[in-house]
Coordinates of C-alpha atoms and ligand atoms in Angstrom, one line a residue:
X1 CA -11.5 33.4 33.5
X2 CA -13.2 35.9 31.8
X3 CA -16.5 37.3 31.0
X4 CA -18.8 36.9 28.8
X5 CA -17.9 38.5 25.2
X6 CA -21.4 39.6 24.8
X7 CA -22.5 40.6 27.6
X8 CA -19.5 40.1 30.6
X9 CA -21.6 37.4 32.3
X10 CA -19.8 34.9 34.4
X11 CA -18.9 31.7 32.0
X12 CA -18.8 28.1 32.9
X13 CA -17.1 25.6 30.7
X14 CA -18.7 22.8 29.6
X15 CA -16.4 20.8 27.4
X16 CA -12.7 20.6 27.3
X17 CA -11.3 19.6 24.1
X18 CA -7.7 19.7 25.0
X19 CA -4.6 21.5 23.3
X20 CA -5.5 22.2 20.0
X21 CA -2.9 23.3 17.4
X22 CA -4.4 26.0 14.7
X23 CA -6.9 24.0 12.3
X24 CA -6.3 26.2 8.9
X25 CA -2.6 26.0 9.3
X26 CA -0.9 23.0 7.8
X27 CA 2.2 22.9 8.2
X28 CA 5.8 22.4 6.0
X29 CA 7.5 19.0 6.7
X30 CA 10.8 20.8 6.8
X31 CA 9.8 23.0 9.5
X32 CA 10.7 21.7 12.6
X33 CA 9.6 25.0 14.8
X34 CA 7.5 24.5 18.0
X35 CA 4.0 24.5 17.2
X36 CA 1.6 27.2 18.4
X37 CA -1.4 25.7 20.6
X38 CA -3.9 27.3 22.4
X39 CA -6.4 25.4 25.1
X40 CA -9.9 24.7 23.1
X41 CA -12.6 25.0 25.8
X42 CA -15.9 26.1 25.3
X43 CA -18.2 27.9 27.9
X44 CA -21.7 28.7 27.9
X45 CA -22.7 32.4 29.8
X46 CA -25.0 32.9 32.8
X47 CA -27.0 35.6 31.9
X48 CA -27.5 35.9 28.1
X49 CA -26.6 31.7 27.6
X50 CA -24.3 32.5 24.3
X51 CA -22.0 29.8 23.4
X52 CA -18.0 30.4 23.3
X53 CA -14.5 29.9 23.1
X54 CA -13.1 30.2 26.7
X55 CA -9.9 31.3 24.8
X56 CA -9.2 33.6 22.2
X57 CA -6.4 33.1 19.4
X58 CA -5.2 36.4 18.0
X59 CA -7.2 36.9 14.7
X60 CA -3.8 37.4 13.2
X61 CA -2.5 33.7 14.1
X62 CA -5.8 32.7 11.9
X63 CA -6.9 34.7 9.3
X64 CA -3.6 35.7 7.4
X65 CA -2.6 35.8 3.6
X66 CA -2.0 32.4 3.2
X67 CA -5.4 31.3 4.6
X68 CA -5.6 27.9 2.7
X69 CA -9.6 27.4 2.8
X70 CA -11.3 28.1 -0.9
X71 CA -15.0 28.4 -0.7
X72 CA -15.4 27.2 -4.4
X73 CA -14.1 24.0 -3.3
X74 CA -17.4 22.4 -3.1
X75 CA -19.7 22.1 -6.0
X76 CA -22.9 22.0 -3.7
X77 CA -21.7 25.6 -2.0
X78 CA -21.2 27.1 -5.2
X79 CA -24.9 26.3 -6.1
X80 CA -26.2 27.3 -2.8
X81 CA -24.3 31.1 -3.0
X82 CA -25.3 31.7 -6.6
X83 CA -28.9 31.1 -5.7
X84 CA -28.0 33.3 -2.7
X85 CA -26.6 36.2 -4.4
X86 CA -29.5 35.7 -7.1
X87 CA -32.1 35.7 -4.4
X88 CA -30.9 39.5 -2.4
X89 CA -30.6 41.0 -6.3
X90 CA -34.0 40.1 -6.3
X91 CA -35.6 40.9 -3.0
X92 CA -32.6 43.0 -1.2
X93 CA -30.8 44.9 -3.5
X94 CA -33.9 46.6 -5.9
X95 CA -33.1 50.4 -5.2
X96 CA -31.2 52.4 -7.8
X97 CA -27.5 51.7 -7.6
X98 CA -27.8 48.9 -4.8
X99 CA -24.3 49.0 -2.8
X100 CA -24.2 45.6 -1.2
X101 CA -20.3 44.2 1.5
X102 CA -19.7 40.5 2.0
X103 CA -17.7 40.4 5.6
X104 CA -15.2 37.2 4.9
X105 CA -15.8 37.1 1.2
X106 CA -13.2 34.8 0.4
X107 CA -12.8 33.7 -3.1
X108 CA -15.7 36.0 -3.9
X109 CA -17.8 32.6 -4.7
X110 CA -21.5 34.8 -3.8
X111 CA -20.0 37.9 -4.9
X112 CA -19.6 37.0 -8.5
X113 CA -22.6 36.7 -9.3
X114 CA -23.7 40.1 -8.5
X115 CA -20.2 41.1 -10.3
X116 CA -22.1 39.6 -13.1
X117 CA -24.6 41.2 -13.3
X118 CA -22.9 44.9 -12.6
X119 CA -24.5 45.4 -8.8
X120 CA -22.2 48.0 -7.2
X121 CA -19.9 45.6 -4.3
X122 CA -17.0 45.2 -1.9
X123 CA -15.6 42.3 -0.3
X124 CA -13.6 42.3 2.9
X125 CA -11.1 39.9 3.8
X126 CA -8.3 39.6 5.4
X127 CA -6.7 36.9 3.9
X128 CA -4.9 38.0 0.8
X129 CA -4.5 35.2 -1.4
X130 CA -8.0 34.3 -0.8
X131 CA -8.8 38.4 -2.2
X132 CA -6.6 37.8 -4.9
X133 CA -8.8 35.1 -6.2
X134 CA -11.8 36.8 -6.3
X135 CA -9.8 39.7 -7.2
X136 CA -9.4 36.8 -10.3
X137 CA -13.1 36.8 -11.2
X138 CA -13.9 40.2 -11.6
X139 CA -15.0 40.9 -7.7
X140 CA -14.1 43.9 -6.0
X141 CA -12.0 43.1 -2.4
X142 CA -10.3 44.9 -0.1
X143 CA -7.7 42.2 2.1
X144 CA -8.2 43.7 5.4
X145 CA -10.3 43.0 8.9
X146 CA -14.1 44.5 9.0
X147 CA -14.4 46.4 12.5
X148 CA -15.8 50.0 13.1
X149 CA -12.8 51.6 11.9
X150 CA -12.9 49.7 8.6
X151 CA -16.5 50.1 8.2
X152 CA -15.8 54.3 8.8
X153 CA -13.3 54.0 5.8
X154 CA -15.9 52.0 3.0
X155 CA -18.7 54.1 4.4
X156 CA -16.2 57.5 3.4
X157 CA -15.2 55.7 -0.2
X158 CA -18.7 53.9 -1.5
X159 CA -21.5 55.5 0.7
X160 CA -23.8 53.1 2.5
X161 CA -24.6 49.7 2.1
X162 CA -27.8 48.4 1.2
X163 CA -26.7 45.0 2.2
X164 CA -24.0 43.3 4.3
X165 CA -23.2 39.5 4.0
X166 CA -21.3 37.3 6.1
X167 CA -21.2 33.4 5.5
X168 CA -19.6 31.0 7.9
X169 CA -17.5 34.6 9.2
X170 CA -19.3 36.5 11.8
X171 CA -18.9 33.1 14.1
X172 CA -14.9 33.3 13.7
X173 CA -15.1 37.2 15.3
X174 CA -15.1 37.3 19.4
X175 CA -15.2 41.3 18.9
X176 CA -18.9 41.3 17.4
X177 CA -19.0 44.9 19.6
X178 CA -16.8 46.8 17.0
X179 CA -18.7 44.8 14.4
X180 CA -22.6 45.8 15.0
X181 CA -20.8 49.6 15.7
X182 CA -19.5 49.0 11.5
X183 CA -22.5 48.2 11.0
X184 CA -24.4 51.2 12.6
X185 CA -22.1 53.2 10.6
X186 CA -22.1 51.3 7.5
X187 CA -25.8 50.6 6.8
X188 CA -28.6 52.6 5.4
X189 CA -31.5 53.6 7.7
X190 CA -33.2 50.6 6.5
X191 CA -30.2 47.9 5.4
X192 CA -30.2 44.6 6.7
X193 CA -27.4 42.4 8.0
X194 CA -27.7 39.1 7.0
X195 CA -25.0 36.6 8.4
X196 CA -25.5 32.5 8.5
X197 CA -23.1 29.9 10.7
X198 CA -23.3 26.7 12.1
X199 CA -26.0 26.0 14.5
X200 CA -25.8 25.4 17.9
X201 CA -29.3 23.2 18.0
X202 CA -27.8 21.2 14.8
X203 CA -24.3 20.8 16.7
X204 CA -25.7 19.2 19.8
X205 CA -28.4 17.2 17.8
X206 CA -25.9 15.8 15.6
X207 CA -22.9 15.6 17.9
X208 CA -21.0 17.2 15.3
X209 CA -17.8 18.8 18.7
X210 CA -16.0 18.9 15.2
X211 CA -17.6 22.3 14.0
X212 CA -15.7 23.7 17.7
X213 CA -12.2 25.0 16.4
X214 CA -9.9 28.1 17.0
X215 CA -12.0 29.5 14.2
X216 CA -15.7 29.5 15.5
X217 CA -15.6 31.3 18.4
X218 CA -19.4 31.3 19.1
X219 CA -22.1 29.0 18.4
X220 CA -25.1 30.7 17.7
X221 CA -28.6 30.3 18.3
X222 CA -31.8 32.6 17.8
X223 CA -32.1 33.1 21.4
X224 CA -28.7 34.0 22.2
X225 CA -28.8 36.4 18.1
X226 CA -32.0 38.2 19.0
X227 CA -30.5 39.3 22.8
X228 CA -27.1 40.0 21.0
X229 CA -29.1 41.9 18.3
X230 CA -31.3 44.0 20.8
X231 CA -27.8 45.3 22.7
X232 CA -26.8 46.8 20.0
X233 CA -30.0 48.8 18.6
X234 CA -30.3 45.9 16.4
X235 CA -34.0 43.2 15.9
X236 CA -33.7 40.1 14.8
X237 CA -36.2 40.0 11.9
X238 CA -36.2 36.9 10.1
X239 CA -34.3 33.2 10.9
X240 CA -34.5 30.5 8.0
X241 CA -32.1 27.3 9.0
X242 CA -30.1 26.0 6.0
X243 CA -29.3 22.3 5.2
X244 CA -25.1 23.4 4.3
X245 CA -22.0 22.8 6.3
X246 CA -24.1 20.3 8.4
X247 CA -26.4 22.6 9.6
X248 CA -26.7 26.0 9.8
X249 CA -29.4 29.5 10.2
X250 CA -29.4 32.5 8.5
X251 CA -30.3 35.3 10.7
X252 CA -31.3 39.0 9.5
X253 CA -30.5 42.0 11.5
X254 CA -32.2 45.4 10.9
X255 CA -32.2 48.8 12.7
X256 CA -35.0 48.3 15.0
X257 CA -38.1 49.2 14.2
X258 CA -37.3 49.4 10.6
X259 CA -38.6 45.9 9.5
X260 CA -41.7 43.3 10.5
X261 CA -40.1 40.4 12.1
X262 CA -41.1 37.3 11.1
X263 CA -42.8 34.7 12.7
X264 CA -40.0 32.0 12.1
X265 CA -38.2 34.1 14.4
X266 CA -40.3 33.4 17.8
X267 CA -41.6 30.0 16.2
X268 CA -37.6 29.2 16.7
X269 CA -36.7 31.3 19.6
X270 CA -39.9 28.6 21.2
X271 CA -38.5 25.8 20.0
X272 CA -35.0 26.6 21.6
X273 CA -36.9 26.8 25.2
X274 CA -39.2 24.3 24.9
X275 CA -35.4 21.7 24.0
X276 CA -33.8 23.6 27.2
X277 CA -31.0 24.4 24.1
X278 CA -28.7 26.6 26.2
X279 CA -29.3 24.6 30.0
X280 CA -26.8 23.2 32.1
X281 CA -28.4 19.6 31.4
X282 CA -28.1 19.8 28.0
X283 CA -24.9 21.1 26.8
X284 CA -23.5 18.5 29.5
X285 CA -25.4 15.4 27.7
X286 CA -23.8 16.9 24.8
X287 CA -20.0 16.9 26.6
X288 CA -20.4 13.6 27.7
X289 CA -21.6 12.2 24.0
X290 CA -18.2 14.1 22.7
X291 CA -16.7 11.9 25.1
X292 CA -18.0 8.4 23.9
X293 CA -17.9 9.5 20.1
X294 CA -13.4 9.8 20.5
X295 CA -13.8 6.2 22.6
X296 CA -16.0 4.6 19.7
X297 CA -14.2 6.3 16.8
X298 CA -10.7 5.5 18.3
X299 CA -11.6 1.7 18.3
X300 CA -13.2 1.3 15.0
X301 CA -10.4 2.8 13.2
X302 CA -7.8 0.6 15.6
X303 CA -10.1 -2.6 14.6
X304 CA -9.9 -1.7 10.7
X305 CA -6.6 -1.5 10.9
X306 CA -5.8 -4.5 13.0
X307 CA -7.4 -6.5 10.3
X308 CA -5.5 -4.9 7.9
X309 CA -7.3 -2.1 6.4
X310 CA -5.5 0.6 4.5
X311 CA -7.6 3.6 6.2
X312 CA -6.9 7.8 4.7
X313 CA -8.9 10.5 5.6
X314 CA -11.5 12.2 3.0
X315 CA -11.0 16.5 3.0
X316 CA -8.4 17.9 5.8
X317 CA -11.2 20.0 6.6
X318 CA -10.5 22.5 9.4
X319 CA -13.1 20.6 12.2
X320 CA -10.4 18.2 11.5
X321 CA -8.3 19.3 13.7
X322 CA -10.3 18.9 16.7
X323 CA -11.2 15.4 16.2
X324 CA -7.6 14.0 14.7
X325 CA -6.3 16.2 18.1
X326 CA -8.7 15.0 20.8
X327 CA -9.0 11.7 19.4
X328 CA -5.4 11.3 19.3
X329 CA -5.1 9.8 16.0
X330 CA -2.2 9.8 13.9
X331 CA -0.3 8.8 10.6
X332 CA -0.4 5.5 12.5
X333 CA -4.5 4.8 12.3
X334 CA -4.8 7.3 9.5
X335 CA -1.4 7.8 7.6
X336 CA -2.4 10.0 4.7
X337 CA -5.7 12.8 4.2
X338 CA -6.6 13.2 0.4
X339 CA -7.7 17.1 -0.6
X340 CA -8.4 18.9 -3.3
X341 CA -6.9 22.1 -1.7
X342 CA -3.6 23.0 -3.8
X343 CA -2.7 25.3 -0.6
X344 CA -2.9 22.0 1.4
X345 CA -1.9 19.6 -0.5
X346 CA 2.3 18.6 1.0
X347 CA 1.8 19.7 4.1
X348 CA 1.1 18.5 7.3
X349 CA -2.2 18.7 8.8
X350 CA -2.1 20.7 12.5
X351 CA -0.8 18.6 15.0
X352 CA -1.9 15.5 13.9
X353 CA 1.3 15.7 10.9
X354 CA -0.6 13.9 9.1
X355 CA 0.6 14.6 5.0
X356 CA -2.3 15.8 3.4
X357 CA -2.1 15.0 -0.5
X358 CA -4.1 15.3 -3.8
X359 CA -6.1 12.4 -4.7
X360 CA -4.7 9.9 -6.5
X361 CA -5.1 9.6 -10.1
X362 CA -5.8 5.9 -10.2
X363 CA -8.8 4.8 -8.0
X364 CA -6.8 1.2 -7.7
X365 CA -4.8 3.5 -5.1
X366 CA -7.4 4.2 -3.1
X367 CA -7.6 3.1 0.5
X368 CA -9.9 0.1 1.5
X369 CA -11.5 2.7 4.3
X370 CA -11.7 6.7 3.8
X371 CA -12.7 8.3 7.1
X372 CA -15.0 11.5 5.6
X373 CA -13.6 13.9 8.0
X374 CA -15.3 16.5 5.3
X375 CA -18.7 14.9 6.7
X376 CA -20.6 18.2 5.9
X377 CA -20.0 17.0 2.0
X378 CA -21.3 13.9 2.0
X379 CA -24.2 14.3 -0.5
X380 CA -21.4 15.4 -2.8
X381 CA -19.0 13.2 -2.1
X382 CA -20.5 10.7 -2.2
X383 CA -22.5 11.4 -5.7
X384 CA -18.9 11.4 -7.1
X385 CA -17.1 8.4 -5.3
X386 CA -19.9 5.6 -6.5
X387 CA -17.1 3.7 -8.2
X388 CA -15.2 3.8 -4.7
X389 CA -18.4 1.6 -3.0
X390 CA -18.5 0.1 -5.8
X391 CA -15.2 -1.8 -5.3
X392 CA -16.1 -2.4 -2.1
X393 CA -14.3 0.8 0.0
X394 CA -16.2 1.4 3.4
X395 CA -16.5 5.0 4.9
X396 CA -15.6 5.7 8.4
X397 CA -17.9 8.5 9.7
X398 CA -18.2 10.0 12.7
X399 CA -21.8 12.5 12.4
X400 CA -23.8 11.8 13.2
X401 CA -22.5 8.6 14.7
X402 CA -19.5 6.0 14.6
X403 CA -20.3 3.9 11.5
X404 CA -18.5 1.9 9.1
X405 CA -20.7 1.2 5.7
Ligands
DWN1 O1 -16.0 28.2 8.7 C1 -15.4 27.4 7.6 C2 -15.9 27.1 6.5 C3 -16.5 27.0 6.3 O2 -15.4 26.3 6.3 C4 -14.1 27.6 7.9 N1 -13.6 28.1 9.6 C5 -13.0 27.2 7.4 C6 -13.4 25.9 6.4 O3 -14.0 25.3 7.2 P1 -13.6 23.1 7.2 O4 -12.2 23.8 6.3 O5 -14.1 22.6 7.8 O6 -14.5 23.6 5.6 P2 -15.3 22.2 4.3 O7 -16.0 22.9 3.5 O8 -15.8 21.2 5.2 O9 -13.7 21.9 4.0 C7 -13.5 21.0 3.2 C8 -12.5 20.6 2.9 O10 -12.5 19.2 2.3 C9 -11.7 20.9 2.1 O11 -9.8 21.6 2.0 C10 -11.7 20.9 0.5 C11 -12.0 19.2 0.5 N2 -12.7 18.4 -0.7 C12 -12.3 17.4 -0.9 O12 -11.2 17.2 -1.1 N3 -13.4 17.2 -1.6 C13 -14.1 18.9 -0.6 C14 -14.8 18.2 -1.1 C15 -16.3 18.5 -1.3 C16 -14.5 17.4 -2.0 O13 -15.0 16.5 -2.9
ZN2 ZN1 -23.3 36.5 28.1

């Protein structure tokens, strides 16, 4: 087994989610070529306690021109990023002619607000089709991977950045040494690097094991991010818990000694120590809960089908690849998944080969039960689907526990 991607320490696997397909590679039904697979095992480092995947999937296989996910498929996420951009504009981008870079800008949902306010900006994302969508919104974006070499190019062309931001991107990148070296080149002396990703503490609390898939290489915490920052001359100066995507933390890094540290950092690190978040026993308990969840979910779906109910998946999320393939759920239990993303419709979900379709135009064609694969958008979805529930429809959930209601 290779060592920790951060410190080279020994890794120990605490959760094995089996042979998995790439979570965002939806398949043409006519394609009969062998499907790429990798082994999804989750490990913790004995030295720095960073939780990470044991195997690394080459980035070009995951983040390519046809990457189908679009940030703007959720109104609640659009609102979140509009608020984020407004706050940046008011608090961080207050100097003369400020410059902001977003790593993994996707369709430009966050940068669009800053572009409309005339702020100098650049989005960087390897997904060319998402970058094309961003440009259509009036956002300056380049199709590229962010790393030390591209950071040097950006610095040369645009000058130093006041702020570098990344949402749901940094946990996707195994080579954080190159990212932090790139930030060192690109950031102004007193600039900040702000990123937000799923929080290990929430994943453990909710048993949301589907936050683990090829793209989510790390599960961060305040403890491990503080350690990571210190290794590269940065300091973790602020943390903020976010209610999006089932619980995330927004981390703010600055060059060591350039910014005061918020008391929130020590408070979250202390809470993680108090609850033994990184302890082998905590992680082993989490793995046991994942196995229980699988047994309960399969039993629940099997019983619903045996009673004659029709079932459809709600949201062909990347996360759902982990759940469906780990639980062995295929078209015999869930014959279709509905999703609003045009780039996923008409294709087959990775591994399970469940067809992905647009939602039925006529609510009479809705199933008896929806398996809520986009559980992280539950609030938004429930508000939109009141008629389904009113007509007697039921929701099957597996986060934070298996339930039918
Ligand atoms: O980290 C990542 C997150 C931010 O986005 C990436 N690695 C990939 C992707 O993960 P995901 O696919 O699990 O994200 P979401 O936001 O949970 O995906 C929601 C899916 O559900 C999308 O395909 C859109 C769809 N959807 C829908 O059909 N109706 C979503 C909503 C809110 C809806 O009402
Ligand atoms: Zn380590």
